[in-house]
């Protein structure tokens, strides 16, 4: 069993210039639980996710990982770069565009953080990287550069890169949106395994099937507001809020095309 | 020490000499446009020897320092019986050199046009001539305007080299003045300021054109 | 061609060629180093510093190399900067090249997808480590064609050093041609020589480019 973090988000606000991207968002994620964020594009779900590891700076409110405020020492006073990096070490993130480093092989991509951030020796890091890659089913692709890998394989390398750092919390930013449909399954399977091991996960996704079967909670966002959080069945199959109903209707129409 | 009065006084003769700098650059780019367009057409033509000639022209002129080209022209023209004044030799050198770069600017702009543009014109039954005259060239010209202004800026700077064949443009004038006043620091900085001023104006023109032709 | 002339001037020409290569190599290396520093300062420096750098870039790029050399070589002594022709030429080339190299690096850095920097931040890499491990290698690779291209331009600029009496190839050729009155031949040979040199460098550059990008291009 992995050590898993909790996340508490309290009254978080975020502006991009005049645009109010997050409006008083509250959300609690318990240790070891999987939380999916769904909603129309531009609803602020990716922004919220990126605030959790402070890649995006929120303007007000609090985000606490295991009770520790991230990004700020105190309200209005930014955290030092060093402290922020320490906190980020235990938060893994997977991006829509994979963001693998193209000049490094799959194994070097995974080992890079272990060497530079965890201070491991090269041989130890490579061994650890090999383990992580084996876990995502890429034992035979370790010496390939990203340009030689399919999208699904690249995304699995990106997951391996994150889990090799032994995070206590994993953030997924639309991990399958950039993939061809036939490659989505392999990535979702790896995520499912990870969820089964008790990792705390926050997943921004359009994969309603994944949300229905794997998530413990589903949160629906629209126009920067967190409309509702509940167990998947009640959000996805018996939504009360009209906005969720309309979102799901559009979603199903598009998928039945 | 740096003397501001000397610096300011050296400006007037340099401004007066700047007319040669401008003349050589403007005539140079005009000549370059004419020859460059022909060279680009040759480069894109289906005739192999024409194509080869154009490629060689571009490669040679871009491979040889302008100063060397200038001296070759300056000394070689009289040998082949063309006794032209230094100013003409300077304009020809600058123009011929610019033609190589301008031909590449055209070629780049034409290549940058989406293939669909020509295809769409062919699809509605336009003749090849119309496709070039109505669709490709107007767009390529717009696309290459910023690069052409940039080329003109390069020519203004390059024209300083014609001072070696004795044309009294900004650089030559500043040399003459430095020799009489014994204040090379102030005089040459003033010369630099003249060029900077000219080029800032040209850069502003470039931005204006780019802005105006932006689709 | 009269071979006795070559015999007489051969050593001087060879020495001139050596100086040309020296000026080109050192000018490129120093100019690149200074350009890299400028590009990094632009990326990480304060707004004030950026403003000063911008002025520097505009001034150097807006003025002819020859005039810059005059300021440095003839104007320098008036403020206590006394340099021989060769070091003055080297310093001039370095300064002249630096803003162009800086712009090349800057756009190379801009070409590194932001996501790849974010991915490094997300696993807690420090900024210096990100620069060293991600930004520099990727930025350098994408800048390579432009770097080669500009270093070729610098080869050609070295001839201008002859005007401030740096004893490089052009200088020696001019001396030879004024003493022998063989202006046309001497300059033509010089032209052919530079043509060959530039073609050779750009060929090596293209090789280098395919070599360093071989892992980065998707092969299907």
XYZ file of C-alpha atoms in Angstrom:
692
model
C 0.000 0.000 0.000
C 1.296 3.442 -0.910
C 1.268 6.340 1.466
C -1.505 8.561 0.173
C -2.150 12.270 0.593
C -5.309 14.173 1.260
C -6.176 17.401 -0.546
C -8.329 20.173 0.854
C -9.374 23.013 -1.381
C -11.093 25.920 0.367
C -12.654 28.974 -1.288
C -10.095 29.064 -4.092
C -10.323 31.922 -6.602
C -8.299 32.498 -9.720
C -8.380 35.264 -12.313
C -6.779 35.466 -15.730
C -6.865 39.216 -16.191
C -10.543 40.123 -16.072
C -11.643 36.492 -16.521
C -12.791 34.821 -13.313
C -11.558 31.266 -13.881
C -12.234 29.735 -10.459
C -14.996 30.973 -8.194
C -14.856 30.020 -4.505
C -14.098 26.398 -5.233
C -14.343 23.972 -2.302
C -13.324 20.342 -2.623
C -11.965 17.712 -0.248
C -10.201 14.613 -1.503
C -9.596 11.890 1.037
C -6.421 9.798 1.117
C -6.430 6.924 -1.334
C -9.513 8.090 -3.190
C -9.932 8.803 -6.875
C -11.647 12.028 -7.774
C -12.654 12.823 -11.336
C -13.262 16.395 -12.483
C -15.670 16.678 -15.381
C -17.358 19.550 -17.168
C -17.421 21.443 -20.434
C -14.174 22.852 -21.825
C -13.264 26.185 -20.288
C -15.051 25.280 -17.074
C -11.871 25.640 -15.004
C -11.232 21.980 -14.229
C -7.696 21.960 -15.656
C -6.961 25.257 -13.949
C -8.100 23.830 -10.624
C -5.940 20.750 -11.128
C -2.907 22.892 -11.964
C -3.476 24.947 -8.839
C -3.064 21.802 -6.717
C 0.677 21.641 -7.468
C 0.857 25.405 -7.920
C 1.811 25.310 -11.605
C -1.018 27.813 -11.701
C -1.044 30.387 -8.905
C -4.407 30.854 -7.237
C -5.271 34.354 -6.014
C -7.121 33.605 -2.806
C -8.319 30.713 -0.713
C -6.281 27.731 0.415
C -5.113 24.456 -0.995
C -3.659 22.060 1.554
C -1.875 18.818 0.867
C -1.862 16.678 4.032
C -2.737 19.826 5.913
C 0.158 21.840 4.453
C -0.642 24.979 2.513
C 0.877 24.869 -1.014
C 2.280 27.917 -2.761
C 1.985 30.325 0.150
C 3.648 30.542 3.564
C 0.663 32.485 4.777
C -2.140 34.225 2.885
C -0.495 36.691 0.472
C 3.059 35.563 1.160
C 4.533 33.286 -1.509
C 6.398 30.179 -0.564
C 10.114 29.938 -1.404
C 11.034 28.055 -4.570
C 12.846 25.493 -2.500
C 9.857 24.690 -0.259
C 7.579 24.526 -3.290
C 9.907 22.059 -5.008
C 9.953 19.912 -1.871
C 6.167 19.769 -1.846
C 5.996 19.037 -5.566
C 8.235 16.017 -5.115
C 5.390 14.080 -3.585
C 2.852 15.178 -6.214
C 3.012 13.441 -9.579
C 1.494 15.042 -12.632
C 0.539 13.678 -16.035
C -0.196 16.108 -18.866
C -2.490 15.984 -21.866
C 0.460 16.450 -24.238
C 2.674 13.936 -22.344
C 5.510 16.489 -22.234
C 8.229 13.899 -22.394
C 11.679 15.323 -22.983
C 12.437 14.446 -26.584
C 16.221 14.362 -26.226
C 16.131 11.573 -23.650
C 15.200 7.907 -23.965
C 12.168 6.545 -22.112
C 14.394 5.355 -19.278
C 16.316 8.628 -19.112
C 13.032 10.519 -18.941
C 12.010 8.507 -15.898
C 15.460 8.593 -14.300
C 15.992 12.354 -14.739
C 13.923 13.391 -11.732
C 15.370 10.611 -9.575
C 18.884 11.867 -10.311
C 18.320 15.642 -10.215
C 15.645 15.847 -7.555
C 16.062 12.771 -5.387
C 19.842 12.797 -5.743
C 20.113 9.114 -6.681
C 23.142 7.703 -8.444
C 22.706 7.117 -12.151
C 22.734 3.332 -11.867
C 20.237 3.284 -9.028
C 17.967 5.710 -10.894
C 18.100 3.635 -14.047
C 17.222 0.524 -12.099
C 14.277 2.290 -10.503
C 13.240 3.680 -13.890
C 13.300 0.193 -15.371
C 10.969 -0.994 -12.600
C 8.550 1.855 -13.201
C 8.546 1.258 -16.950
C 7.966 -2.454 -16.426
C 5.016 -1.599 -14.253
C 3.377 0.376 -17.085
C 4.140 -2.444 -19.523
C 7.037 -0.843 -21.386
C 9.943 -3.042 -20.330
C 10.856 -3.531 -23.977
C 10.786 0.164 -24.891
C 13.248 1.573 -22.396
C 15.919 2.738 -24.831
C 13.488 4.302 -27.301
C 13.290 8.050 -27.674
C 9.777 9.551 -27.423
C 9.658 10.144 -31.189
C 9.766 6.365 -31.651
C 6.821 5.698 -29.325
C 3.091 5.796 -29.963
C 1.000 8.341 -28.093
C -0.266 5.693 -25.697
C 3.260 4.512 -24.990
C 4.463 8.072 -24.470
C 1.711 8.709 -21.979
C 2.583 5.521 -20.108
C 6.214 6.668 -19.946
C 4.936 9.957 -18.537
C 2.999 8.045 -15.868
C 6.096 5.981 -15.098
C 8.090 9.213 -14.786
C 5.607 10.462 -12.215
C 5.238 7.265 -10.160
C 8.989 6.603 -10.062
C 9.223 9.644 -7.800
C 6.966 7.767 -5.336
C 4.332 10.461 -5.099
C 1.545 10.366 -2.553
C -0.820 12.150 -4.904
C -1.241 11.945 -8.662
C -2.759 14.641 -10.872
C -3.953 13.744 -14.365
C -4.748 16.561 -16.791
C -6.892 15.024 -19.562
C -4.419 12.175 -19.949
C -6.215 10.548 -22.874
C -7.522 13.572 -24.788
C -4.574 13.748 -27.181
C -4.662 10.038 -27.975
C -6.123 8.158 -30.913
C -9.206 6.257 -29.695
C -7.562 2.843 -29.957
C -4.741 3.915 -27.629
C -6.949 5.235 -24.828
C -7.511 1.831 -23.216
C -3.867 1.051 -22.434
C -3.466 4.341 -20.559
C -6.733 3.982 -18.630
C -5.716 0.465 -17.596
C -2.480 1.718 -16.071
C -4.429 4.415 -14.217
C -6.899 1.827 -12.983
C -4.095 -0.314 -11.576
C -2.695 2.732 -9.833
C -6.102 3.513 -8.338
C -6.362 -0.075 -7.130
C -3.108 0.364 -5.189
C -4.667 3.109 -3.123
C -3.076 6.199 -4.723
C -4.891 9.479 -4.208
C -5.764 10.615 -7.713
C -7.325 13.725 -9.189
C -8.268 13.189 -12.818
C -9.568 15.761 -15.254
C -11.194 13.681 -17.938
C -13.803 13.332 -20.635
C -13.830 9.541 -20.228
C -17.178 9.053 -18.509
C -16.683 5.280 -18.455
C -13.506 5.686 -16.413
C -15.242 8.151 -14.105
C -18.161 5.757 -13.601
C -16.089 2.666 -12.872
C -12.939 3.885 -11.167
C -13.734 7.163 -9.433
C -14.831 7.305 -5.810
C -16.206 10.800 -6.335
C -17.030 12.837 -9.413
C -17.013 16.621 -9.339
C -18.810 18.613 -12.015
C -17.548 22.096 -12.853
C -18.996 24.797 -15.039
C -17.943 28.412 -15.618
C -15.388 28.280 -12.830
C -17.848 26.973 -10.273
C -17.843 23.601 -8.674
C -21.486 22.691 -9.198
C -21.661 19.382 -7.439
C -19.552 16.544 -5.980
C -20.950 13.107 -5.378
C -20.516 9.405 -6.010
C -20.284 8.656 -9.744
C -23.714 7.062 -9.972
C -25.512 10.121 -8.704
C -23.603 12.556 -10.939
C -23.454 10.487 -14.098
C -26.703 8.538 -14.014
C -29.105 10.438 -11.798
C -28.019 14.069 -11.875
C -30.347 16.535 -10.227
C -28.751 19.723 -11.448
C -30.025 20.888 -14.836
C -26.516 21.963 -15.914
C -25.155 18.456 -15.411
C -28.121 16.981 -17.260
C -27.536 19.241 -20.224
C -23.768 18.533 -20.250
C -24.369 14.780 -20.221
C -27.017 15.077 -22.920
C -24.551 16.841 -25.231
C -21.890 14.301 -24.349
C -24.109 11.331 -25.198
C -25.410 12.890 -28.378
C -21.885 13.416 -29.617
C -20.885 9.878 -28.742
C -23.905 8.318 -30.408
C -23.310 10.207 -33.608
C 37.335 62.354 -22.442
C 34.193 62.245 -24.470
C 33.306 65.747 -25.602
C 29.638 66.400 -26.258
C 30.141 69.597 -28.344
C 32.567 67.784 -30.680
C 30.088 64.929 -30.885
C 27.212 67.241 -31.824
C 29.269 69.240 -34.323
C 30.316 66.128 -36.213
C 26.686 65.381 -37.065
C 26.125 67.946 -39.815
C 28.711 66.773 -42.348
C 27.606 63.213 -41.683
C 23.955 64.013 -42.312
C 25.009 65.566 -45.596
C 27.030 62.470 -46.496
C 24.077 60.272 -45.582
C 22.502 61.088 -48.939
C 25.034 58.764 -50.568
C 24.291 56.055 -48.038
C 20.590 56.376 -48.827
C 21.182 56.615 -52.568
C 23.346 53.506 -52.705
C 20.982 51.511 -50.497
C 17.837 52.499 -52.371
C 19.308 52.048 -55.849
C 20.927 48.859 -54.611
C 17.657 47.377 -53.435
C 15.887 48.470 -56.624
C 18.511 46.764 -58.760
C 18.441 43.808 -56.411
C 14.671 43.507 -56.789
C 14.892 43.441 -60.583
C 17.746 40.947 -60.797
C 16.474 38.966 -57.802
C 13.063 38.495 -59.390
C 14.644 37.234 -62.602
C 16.930 34.909 -60.665
C 14.006 33.585 -58.651
C 12.035 32.967 -61.844
C 15.049 31.142 -63.282
C 15.348 29.138 -60.096
C 11.729 28.022 -60.296
C 11.776 27.469 -64.048
C 11.619 23.939 -65.437
C 14.753 24.451 -67.600
C 17.625 22.684 -65.969
C 20.460 24.925 -67.077
C 18.549 28.056 -66.063
C 17.820 26.527 -62.709
C 21.479 25.564 -62.257
C 22.679 29.016 -63.223
C 20.365 30.649 -60.699
C 21.429 28.264 -57.944
C 25.086 29.013 -58.701
C 24.433 32.752 -58.741
C 22.812 32.629 -55.327
C 25.398 30.331 -53.811
C 28.362 32.365 -55.116
C 27.060 35.768 -54.109
C 26.035 34.554 -50.683
C 29.358 32.796 -50.197
C 31.655 35.699 -51.034
C 32.145 38.641 -48.663
C 30.675 41.863 -50.021
C 33.969 43.669 -49.603
C 35.667 41.147 -51.885
C 32.835 41.412 -54.423
C 33.162 45.155 -54.342
C 36.873 45.072 -55.105
C 36.404 42.486 -57.837
C 33.828 44.705 -59.529
C 35.760 47.878 -58.928
C 38.936 46.526 -60.471
C 37.442 44.151 -63.030
C 34.963 46.475 -64.731
C 37.672 48.694 -66.298
C 39.562 45.586 -67.412
C 36.589 44.423 -69.487
C 36.309 47.919 -70.910
C 33.570 49.312 -68.676
C 34.980 52.486 -67.259
C 32.290 53.290 -64.722
C 32.547 55.734 -61.852
C 33.062 54.364 -58.371
C 29.494 55.190 -57.429
C 28.112 53.022 -60.251
C 30.437 50.172 -59.314
C 29.200 50.467 -55.730
C 25.525 50.410 -56.704
C 26.063 47.471 -59.055
C 27.924 45.477 -56.417
C 25.382 46.146 -53.716
C 22.490 45.430 -56.091
C 23.955 42.215 -57.471
C 24.744 40.983 -53.986
C 21.244 41.865 -52.799
C 19.711 40.027 -55.764
C 20.900 36.708 -54.344
C 19.221 37.367 -51.011
C 16.069 38.810 -52.552
C 15.692 35.820 -54.846
C 15.787 33.615 -51.755
C 13.247 35.837 -50.005
C 10.849 35.421 -52.952
C 11.433 31.708 -53.085
C 10.804 31.350 -49.368
C 7.602 33.390 -49.543
C 6.288 31.372 -52.485
C 7.134 28.122 -50.737
C 5.412 29.340 -47.575
C 2.064 29.725 -49.319
C -0.263 26.855 -48.498
C -0.456 24.413 -51.409
C -4.241 24.611 -51.234
C -4.126 28.208 -52.508
C -2.869 27.247 -55.955
C -4.925 24.068 -55.959
C -8.108 25.983 -55.249
C -7.356 28.321 -58.181
C -6.585 25.443 -60.527
C -9.752 23.698 -59.372
C -11.940 26.567 -60.514
C -10.197 26.466 -63.892
C -7.719 29.369 -63.746
C -4.842 29.303 -66.218
C -1.319 28.876 -64.829
C -0.612 32.498 -65.694
C -3.593 33.718 -63.717
C -2.732 31.443 -60.831
C 0.671 33.145 -60.616
C -0.465 36.692 -61.325
C -3.662 36.704 -59.267
C -3.075 34.224 -56.466
C 0.555 33.390 -55.799
C 2.538 36.576 -56.459
C 0.286 39.054 -54.646
C 0.304 36.877 -51.538
C 4.034 36.182 -51.780
C 4.756 39.889 -52.048
C 2.751 40.652 -48.933
C 4.427 37.816 -47.083
C 7.905 38.978 -48.042
C 7.519 42.688 -47.292
C 9.015 42.509 -43.789
C 11.970 40.510 -45.124
C 12.515 43.070 -47.885
C 12.565 45.951 -45.421
C 15.024 43.936 -43.390
C 17.167 43.498 -46.485
C 17.138 47.254 -46.991
C 18.388 47.717 -43.423
C 21.191 45.270 -44.157
C 22.073 47.255 -47.269
C 22.265 50.515 -45.337
C 24.802 48.886 -43.056
C 26.619 47.141 -45.906
C 26.927 50.431 -47.797
C 29.514 51.478 -45.211
C 31.939 49.197 -47.056
C 31.851 51.292 -50.221
C 33.889 53.820 -48.261
C 36.924 51.785 -49.300
C 36.480 52.786 -52.941
C 36.332 56.425 -51.952
C 32.643 57.297 -51.985
C 31.895 60.007 -49.502
C 29.042 58.354 -47.647
C 28.615 58.388 -43.860
C 31.563 56.153 -43.012
C 34.003 57.813 -45.417
C 32.912 61.244 -44.266
C 33.472 60.255 -40.657
C 36.946 58.973 -41.489
C 37.807 62.267 -43.148
C 36.484 64.172 -40.203
C 38.268 62.020 -37.650
C 41.494 62.715 -39.506
C 41.053 66.476 -39.340
C 39.634 66.820 -35.823
C 41.676 64.078 -34.128
C 38.519 63.120 -32.235
C 37.763 59.661 -33.664
C 35.704 58.553 -30.660
C 33.097 61.323 -30.938
C 33.057 61.277 -34.730
C 32.647 57.531 -35.114
C 29.977 57.374 -32.423
C 28.169 60.132 -34.292
C 28.456 58.036 -37.458
C 27.032 55.060 -35.596
C 24.146 57.255 -34.445
C 23.409 58.276 -38.048
C 23.141 54.657 -39.120
C 21.071 53.805 -36.066
C 18.688 56.642 -36.839
C 18.292 55.565 -40.457
C 17.709 51.970 -39.482
C 15.251 52.778 -36.714
C 13.196 54.709 -39.262
C 13.329 51.779 -41.662
C 12.387 49.340 -38.900
C 9.397 51.523 -38.060
C 8.418 51.514 -41.739
C 8.715 47.741 -41.737
C 6.449 47.397 -38.720
C 3.938 49.741 -40.312
C 3.886 47.765 -43.561
C 3.632 44.489 -41.720
C 0.761 45.824 -39.655
C -1.028 47.269 -42.668
C -0.767 44.177 -44.817
C -1.579 41.778 -41.986
C -4.589 39.743 -42.994
C 49.003 32.866 -62.917
C 52.605 33.664 -62.120
C 53.858 31.078 -59.621
C 56.799 33.143 -58.447
C 54.330 35.560 -56.908
C 52.826 32.775 -54.857
C 56.274 31.735 -53.775
C 57.053 35.229 -52.636
C 53.758 35.869 -50.892
C 52.925 32.301 -49.882
C 54.046 32.546 -46.250
C 52.214 35.850 -45.722
C 49.061 34.442 -47.309
C 49.263 31.337 -45.151
C 49.666 33.439 -42.052
C 46.751 35.571 -43.175
C 44.647 32.473 -43.633
C 45.611 31.329 -40.141
C 44.494 34.663 -38.722
C 41.220 34.519 -40.633
C 40.424 31.097 -39.212
C 41.512 32.212 -35.750
C 39.324 35.318 -35.898
C 36.389 33.335 -37.188
C 36.662 30.536 -34.629
C 37.298 32.713 -31.599
C 34.820 35.357 -32.742
C 32.148 32.675 -33.133
C 32.900 30.976 -29.825
C 33.097 34.191 -27.802
C 30.156 35.749 -29.603
C 28.064 32.660 -28.940
C 29.060 32.586 -25.282
C 28.183 36.246 -24.824
C 24.970 35.724 -26.790
C 23.991 32.809 -24.581
C 24.572 34.836 -21.450
C 22.465 37.660 -22.888
C 19.655 35.277 -23.830
C 19.599 33.746 -20.351
C 19.646 37.188 -18.722
C 16.731 38.172 -20.940
C 14.813 35.124 -19.789
C 15.577 35.336 -16.092
C 16.690 38.924 -15.540
C 14.721 41.838 -14.148
C 12.748 44.242 -16.301
C 15.454 46.907 -15.977
C 18.154 44.580 -17.155
C 15.960 43.545 -20.057
C 15.571 47.123 -21.091
C 19.333 47.702 -21.100
C 19.894 44.509 -23.055
C 17.291 45.540 -25.595
C 19.070 48.862 -26.166
C 22.385 47.044 -26.564
C 20.864 44.674 -29.118
C 19.266 47.487 -31.121
C 22.451 49.577 -31.171
C 24.726 46.762 -32.264
C 22.294 45.463 -34.858
C 21.482 48.935 -36.142
C 25.053 49.986 -36.911
C 27.600 48.708 -39.448
C 30.335 46.407 -38.233
C 32.944 48.646 -39.830
C 31.805 51.667 -37.814
C 31.799 49.580 -34.637
C 35.392 48.616 -35.367
C 36.336 52.263 -35.917
C 34.814 53.267 -32.590
C 36.628 50.454 -30.818
C 40.018 50.679 -32.537
C 40.415 54.389 -33.211
C 38.076 55.755 -30.552
C 39.036 53.299 -27.812
C 42.410 54.888 -26.949
C 40.641 58.144 -26.071
C 38.993 56.390 -23.154
C 42.043 54.358 -22.266
C 41.198 51.250 -24.300
C 44.397 50.624 -26.258
C 44.285 47.404 -28.229
C 46.367 46.005 -31.056
C 44.532 45.412 -34.304
C 44.052 41.677 -33.801
C 42.628 41.753 -30.264
C 40.516 44.767 -31.214
C 39.218 42.799 -34.187
C 38.409 39.799 -31.993
C 36.632 41.930 -29.423
C 34.772 43.673 -32.247
C 33.631 40.376 -33.767
C 32.505 39.112 -30.366
C 30.456 42.207 -29.657
C 29.093 42.353 -33.192
C 27.964 38.729 -33.160
C 26.554 38.621 -29.634
C 23.109 40.177 -30.214
C 22.476 37.992 -33.257
C 23.480 34.909 -31.319
C 21.358 36.080 -28.388
C 18.302 36.397 -30.621
C 18.950 32.947 -32.058
C 19.167 31.422 -28.586
C 16.147 33.355 -27.412
C 13.945 32.029 -30.168
C 15.462 28.583 -29.668
C 14.405 28.739 -26.013
C 10.979 29.969 -26.998
C 10.654 26.939 -29.254
C 10.971 24.575 -26.291
C 7.350 23.650 -25.506
C 6.278 25.141 -22.222
C 4.822 21.798 -21.169
C 8.274 20.222 -21.100
C 9.456 22.886 -18.682
C 6.300 22.450 -16.603
C 6.822 18.702 -16.482
C 10.246 19.341 -14.960
C 8.787 21.824 -12.482
C 6.060 19.372 -11.549
C 8.601 16.779 -10.404
C 10.353 19.457 -8.371
C 13.435 20.194 -10.502
C 15.214 23.436 -9.612
C 15.439 26.248 -12.195
C 19.195 25.838 -12.789
C 18.688 22.105 -13.335
C 15.844 22.821 -15.751
C 18.071 25.212 -17.717
C 20.919 22.728 -17.834
C 19.003 19.552 -18.534
C 15.959 20.639 -20.533
C 16.142 24.212 -21.837
C 19.746 24.227 -23.055
C 19.886 20.866 -24.825
C 16.547 21.342 -26.557
C 17.057 25.031 -27.268
C 20.524 24.443 -28.695
C 19.318 21.721 -31.011
C 16.560 23.859 -32.439
C 18.939 26.837 -32.752
C 21.601 24.867 -34.562
C 20.666 25.699 -38.175
C 20.511 29.408 -37.354
C 23.777 29.215 -35.394
C 25.584 27.609 -38.316
C 24.049 30.136 -40.637
C 25.212 33.076 -38.585
C 28.687 31.685 -38.040
C 28.914 31.548 -41.852
C 27.968 35.210 -41.978
C 30.777 35.857 -39.486
C 33.333 34.142 -41.745
C 32.500 36.737 -44.334
C 32.623 39.595 -41.834
C 36.228 38.732 -40.927
C 37.418 40.391 -44.154
C 36.243 43.741 -42.796
C 38.913 43.407 -40.113
C 41.475 44.109 -42.855
C 40.285 47.715 -42.906
C 41.569 48.232 -39.362
C 44.801 46.469 -40.444
C 44.242 43.080 -38.829
C 46.717 40.941 -40.804
C 44.196 38.353 -41.965
C 43.813 36.892 -45.420
C 42.093 39.863 -47.045
C 44.740 42.201 -45.699
C 47.564 40.062 -47.094
C 45.844 39.707 -50.450
C 45.391 43.466 -50.732
C 49.028 44.035 -49.882
C 50.058 41.521 -52.476
C 47.803 43.011 -55.131
C 48.957 46.586 -54.608
C 52.569 45.481 -54.842
C 52.047 43.369 -57.947
C 49.164 45.288 -59.591
C 47.248 42.007 -59.934
C 44.049 43.376 -58.432
C 41.556 41.363 -60.447
C 43.219 37.969 -60.142
C 43.984 38.338 -56.462
C 40.439 39.329 -55.561
C 38.900 36.678 -57.782
C 40.966 33.973 -56.143
C 39.970 35.342 -52.766
C 36.325 35.248 -53.811
C 36.574 31.632 -54.934
C 38.351 30.750 -51.731
C 35.585 32.187 -49.577
C 32.929 30.563 -51.677
C 34.536 27.161 -51.127
C 34.995 27.833 -47.411
C 31.375 28.872 -46.903
C 30.035 25.904 -48.868
C 32.214 23.569 -46.828
C 31.068 25.010 -43.506
C 27.416 24.828 -44.451
C 27.842 21.219 -45.526
C 29.406 20.329 -42.184
C 26.590 22.232 -40.496
C 23.924 20.196 -42.269
C 25.663 16.960 -41.241
C 25.772 18.110 -37.662
C 22.111 19.011 -37.811
C 20.957 15.591 -38.990
C 23.172 14.061 -36.341
C 21.784 15.961 -33.372
C 18.148 15.796 -34.449
C 18.053 12.106 -35.280
C 16.220 11.194 -32.069
C 13.830 14.108 -32.246
C 12.215 13.413 -35.587
C 9.316 11.024 -35.735
C 10.039 8.237 -38.149
C 7.059 6.267 -39.246
